[in-house]
Amino acid sequence: MSTTEISIPLADAREIYRVDDVDRALEASATSRNESLATFYERMRSLGGTRFVVKPSRSDALDPLYERCPNFGEVVDDLKKSMALAVSGNEPVSFTPILLLGEPGIGKTHFARCLADQISTGYQFISMSSLTAGWILSGASAQWNHARPGKVAQTLVSGEVANPVIVLDEVDKAGGDSRYDPMGPLYELLEYDTARRFRDEYVDIEMDASHILWVTT
């Protein structure tokens, strides 16, 4: 392997939730009536609220994608600009949410997975065609039976990084009752300032989801 092929990702750390907030939530009487929620809080407390944010070490770290995903050269061109800015400013990997358009079978999902692999941020896949309610992304109230945290909170709490790639596949096929629009949570999650204060309805603790790298198809 030549030295030009070596790309070692760097890392910093960010607090995505405050453990003090978790402690206060555990003391609330509601958790005593919801064993599952109390268990989730205990997990949050044991894992701590700090996660790594991956930073690129080189502006050409995405170059292998030209060969791995030849249909997405224009996308890689655009992403490399964001990578160059991150490297020059010693900042975490960041880019505006991406919408990949194209015929079935051209490799949109494969590209998103390869992108996550190349920048070492982790990967979460969510099929929007199977979603019928927004609580899948942002959680359902703990007052409901069988409620649980949404995919975003689960990914941030259980993962090691604060800036994973989350793929929303086939967003045009998301459906269901308009009162529980599965796209609704994205209005908050795709906007930086509101994503910094994201609250999963089940967890009900402020979390910083602003570092997530969104790819939709």
Tab-separated table of C-alpha atoms in Angstrom:
chain	number	residue	atom	x	y	z
A	1	MET	CA	0.000	0.000	0.000
A	2	SER	CA	1.408	3.393	-0.920
A	3	THR	CA	1.401	6.295	1.493
A	4	THR	CA	-1.128	8.115	-0.686
A	5	GLU	CA	-3.708	5.429	0.157
A	6	ILE	CA	-3.392	5.846	3.901
A	7	SER	CA	-6.084	7.972	5.519
A	8	ILE	CA	-6.356	7.932	9.298
A	9	PRO	CA	-9.468	9.664	10.684
A	10	LEU	CA	-8.999	11.975	13.651
A	11	ALA	CA	-11.464	12.484	16.457
A	12	ASP	CA	-12.622	15.086	18.905
A	13	ALA	CA	-15.396	14.855	21.476
A	14	ARG	CA	-18.782	16.514	21.926
A	15	GLU	CA	-21.349	16.334	24.693
A	16	ILE	CA	-24.604	15.222	23.097
A	17	TYR	CA	-26.612	15.134	26.336
A	18	ARG	CA	-26.068	16.080	29.969
A	19	VAL	CA	-25.866	13.241	32.469
A	20	ASP	CA	-27.288	15.640	35.087
A	21	ASP	CA	-30.457	15.821	32.985
A	22	VAL	CA	-30.607	12.027	32.937
A	23	ASP	CA	-30.221	11.903	36.719
A	24	ARG	CA	-33.103	14.344	37.151
A	25	ALA	CA	-35.264	12.314	34.789
A	26	LEU	CA	-34.505	9.151	36.755
A	27	GLU	CA	-35.684	10.836	39.926
A	28	ALA	CA	-39.004	11.783	38.340
A	29	SER	CA	-41.972	9.713	39.460
A	30	ALA	CA	-42.909	8.779	35.870
A	31	THR	CA	-39.896	6.504	35.508
A	32	SER	CA	-40.968	4.473	38.510
A	33	ARG	CA	-44.080	3.526	36.513
A	34	ASN	CA	-42.137	2.770	33.321
A	35	GLU	CA	-39.429	0.187	33.828
A	36	SER	CA	-38.322	0.318	30.184
A	37	LEU	CA	-37.764	4.080	30.298
A	38	ALA	CA	-35.860	3.826	33.572
A	39	THR	CA	-33.650	1.128	32.028
A	40	PHE	CA	-32.931	3.377	29.036
A	41	TYR	CA	-31.990	6.253	31.371
A	42	GLU	CA	-29.668	3.942	33.285
A	43	ARG	CA	-28.011	3.009	29.996
A	44	MET	CA	-27.604	6.674	29.082
A	45	ARG	CA	-26.037	7.377	32.450
A	46	SER	CA	-23.645	4.439	32.285
A	47	LEU	CA	-22.497	5.336	28.755
A	48	GLY	CA	-22.088	9.020	29.549
A	49	GLY	CA	-23.130	11.909	27.351
A	50	THR	CA	-19.904	12.425	25.399
A	51	ARG	CA	-19.341	10.957	21.931
A	52	PHE	CA	-16.532	11.168	19.403
A	53	VAL	CA	-16.871	13.394	16.364
A	54	VAL	CA	-14.814	12.135	13.440
A	55	LYS	CA	-12.571	14.656	11.691
A	56	PRO	CA	-10.908	14.026	8.325
A	57	SER	CA	-7.131	13.990	8.246
A	58	ARG	CA	-6.890	14.660	4.500
A	59	SER	CA	-8.993	16.481	1.942
A	60	ASP	CA	-8.601	13.615	-0.557
A	61	ALA	CA	-9.978	10.981	1.833
A	62	LEU	CA	-12.991	10.451	-0.429
A	63	ASP	CA	-11.002	9.775	-3.609
A	64	PRO	CA	-11.463	5.963	-3.396
A	65	LEU	CA	-15.208	6.529	-3.872
A	66	TYR	CA	-14.645	7.483	-7.500
A	67	GLU	CA	-13.720	3.877	-8.189
A	68	ARG	CA	-16.015	2.203	-5.659
A	69	CYS	CA	-19.088	4.207	-6.740
A	70	PRO	CA	-18.518	5.371	-10.323
A	71	ASN	CA	-22.100	6.627	-10.733
A	72	PHE	CA	-21.593	9.262	-8.044
A	73	GLY	CA	-18.595	11.250	-9.229
A	74	GLU	CA	-20.483	14.561	-9.111
A	75	VAL	CA	-21.606	13.869	-5.551
A	76	VAL	CA	-18.040	13.053	-4.488
A	77	ASP	CA	-16.822	16.265	-6.156
A	78	ASP	CA	-19.237	18.267	-4.019
A	79	LEU	CA	-18.469	16.358	-0.810
A	80	LYS	CA	-14.738	16.904	-1.264
A	81	LYS	CA	-15.317	20.650	-0.905
A	82	SER	CA	-16.851	20.059	2.521
A	83	MET	CA	-13.986	17.746	3.440
A	84	ALA	CA	-11.426	20.368	2.432
A	85	LEU	CA	-13.145	22.964	4.616
A	86	ALA	CA	-13.190	20.538	7.558
A	87	VAL	CA	-9.491	19.767	7.155
A	88	SER	CA	-8.465	23.412	6.826
A	89	GLY	CA	-10.466	24.380	9.902
A	90	ASN	CA	-9.648	21.228	11.897
A	91	GLU	CA	-13.381	20.622	12.190
A	92	PRO	CA	-15.512	17.447	12.221
A	93	VAL	CA	-16.839	15.942	9.021
A	94	SER	CA	-19.894	17.945	8.024
A	95	PHE	CA	-22.007	18.445	4.924
A	96	THR	CA	-25.495	19.675	4.138
A	97	PRO	CA	-28.167	16.954	3.913
A	98	ILE	CA	-27.938	15.053	0.630
A	99	LEU	CA	-30.802	13.859	-1.564
A	100	LEU	CA	-29.709	11.213	-4.076
A	101	LEU	CA	-31.966	10.934	-7.116
A	102	GLY	CA	-31.795	8.150	-9.675
A	103	GLU	CA	-33.303	4.992	-11.083
A	104	PRO	CA	-33.467	1.862	-8.893
A	105	GLY	CA	-30.316	-0.206	-9.000
A	106	ILE	CA	-27.722	2.516	-9.635
A	107	GLY	CA	-26.254	2.067	-6.153
A	108	LYS	CA	-27.623	4.935	-4.029
A	109	THR	CA	-27.722	2.911	-0.817
A	110	HIS	CA	-24.363	1.318	-1.631
A	111	PHE	CA	-22.864	4.782	-2.058
A	112	ALA	CA	-24.147	5.942	1.334
A	113	ARG	CA	-22.674	2.873	3.025
A	114	CYS	CA	-19.331	3.348	1.252
A	115	LEU	CA	-19.325	7.023	2.265
A	116	ALA	CA	-19.776	6.124	5.933
A	117	ASP	CA	-17.057	3.497	5.645
A	118	GLN	CA	-14.657	5.931	3.973
A	119	ILE	CA	-15.016	8.650	6.612
A	120	SER	CA	-15.318	6.163	9.526
A	121	THR	CA	-18.384	7.742	11.109
A	122	GLY	CA	-20.694	4.759	11.439
A	123	TYR	CA	-23.889	4.022	9.524
A	124	GLN	CA	-27.602	3.708	10.248
A	125	PHE	CA	-30.089	2.664	7.555
A	126	ILE	CA	-33.790	3.526	7.820
A	127	SER	CA	-36.262	2.412	5.157
A	128	MET	CA	-38.814	5.209	4.873
A	129	SER	CA	-41.125	3.082	2.723
A	130	SER	CA	-41.919	1.015	5.810
A	131	LEU	CA	-42.566	3.997	8.088
A	132	THR	CA	-46.097	5.089	8.846
A	133	ALA	CA	-45.473	7.424	11.800
A	134	GLY	CA	-42.975	10.066	12.853
A	135	TRP	CA	-42.375	8.388	16.196
A	136	ILE	CA	-40.105	5.868	14.452
A	137	LEU	CA	-37.577	8.689	14.100
A	138	SER	CA	-38.342	10.797	17.147
A	139	GLY	CA	-39.909	8.403	19.661
A	140	ALA	CA	-43.387	8.019	21.109
A	141	SER	CA	-44.605	9.329	24.433
A	142	ALA	CA	-43.633	7.093	27.325
A	143	GLN	CA	-47.281	7.220	28.423
A	144	TRP	CA	-48.176	4.879	25.564
A	145	ASN	CA	-47.937	1.121	25.946
A	146	HIS	CA	-44.982	-0.411	24.099
A	147	ALA	CA	-43.507	3.049	23.433
A	148	ARG	CA	-39.782	3.258	22.774
A	149	PRO	CA	-37.149	5.789	21.726
A	150	GLY	CA	-36.839	6.739	18.079
A	151	LYS	CA	-34.053	5.736	15.721
A	152	VAL	CA	-32.169	9.011	16.177
A	153	ALA	CA	-31.942	8.780	19.964
A	154	GLN	CA	-31.069	5.083	19.798
A	155	THR	CA	-28.282	5.756	17.317
A	156	LEU	CA	-26.764	8.600	19.331
A	157	VAL	CA	-26.999	6.833	22.688
A	158	SER	CA	-25.818	3.391	21.571
A	159	GLY	CA	-23.205	4.532	19.053
A	160	GLU	CA	-19.676	5.776	19.638
A	161	VAL	CA	-19.828	8.848	17.393
A	162	ALA	CA	-21.941	12.006	17.355
A	163	ASN	CA	-21.757	12.385	13.569
A	164	PRO	CA	-22.897	9.066	12.069
A	165	VAL	CA	-24.242	8.798	8.545
A	166	ILE	CA	-28.000	8.172	8.737
A	167	VAL	CA	-29.572	7.028	5.478
A	168	LEU	CA	-33.275	7.609	4.880
A	169	ASP	CA	-34.059	5.311	1.984
A	170	GLU	CA	-36.954	6.002	-0.406
A	171	VAL	CA	-38.236	9.147	1.307
A	172	ASP	CA	-40.791	9.576	-1.475
A	173	LYS	CA	-42.548	6.380	-0.353
A	174	ALA	CA	-43.050	7.354	3.298
A	175	GLY	CA	-46.749	7.181	4.084
A	176	GLY	CA	-49.345	6.825	6.778
A	177	ASP	CA	-51.820	9.021	8.656
A	178	SER	CA	-51.136	12.723	8.029
A	179	ARG	CA	-51.569	13.351	11.763
A	180	TYR	CA	-48.412	11.298	12.391
A	181	ASP	CA	-46.358	12.383	9.392
A	182	PRO	CA	-43.152	10.270	9.312
A	183	MET	CA	-41.410	13.222	7.649
A	184	GLY	CA	-42.449	15.621	10.407
A	185	PRO	CA	-39.404	15.155	12.683
A	186	LEU	CA	-37.082	16.026	9.789
A	187	TYR	CA	-38.173	19.664	9.910
A	188	GLU	CA	-36.379	19.836	13.250
A	189	LEU	CA	-33.569	17.365	12.616
A	190	LEU	CA	-32.349	18.789	9.311
A	191	GLU	CA	-32.018	22.345	10.646
A	192	TYR	CA	-28.804	22.889	12.612
A	193	ASP	CA	-30.069	25.185	15.374
A	194	THR	CA	-33.147	23.121	16.214
A	195	ALA	CA	-31.253	19.827	15.888
A	196	ARG	CA	-28.899	21.019	18.638
A	197	ARG	CA	-31.865	20.946	21.029
A	198	PHE	CA	-33.577	17.813	19.739
A	199	ARG	CA	-35.943	16.050	22.140
A	200	ASP	CA	-36.994	12.499	21.498
A	201	GLU	CA	-40.578	12.303	22.772
A	202	TYR	CA	-39.915	9.066	24.654
A	203	VAL	CA	-36.619	10.092	26.266
A	204	ASP	CA	-37.660	13.738	26.800
A	205	ILE	CA	-34.086	14.911	27.370
A	206	GLU	CA	-32.402	17.540	25.232
A	207	MET	CA	-29.884	15.989	22.848
A	208	ASP	CA	-27.496	17.447	20.284
A	209	ALA	CA	-28.338	15.811	16.951
A	210	SER	CA	-26.749	18.574	14.873
A	211	HIS	CA	-23.653	16.555	13.944
A	212	ILE	CA	-25.589	13.780	12.175
A	213	LEU	CA	-24.739	13.392	8.474
A	214	TRP	CA	-27.990	12.889	6.566
A	215	VAL	CA	-28.254	11.073	3.240
A	216	THR	CA	-31.684	10.527	1.696
A	217	THR	CA	-32.618	8.645	-1.454
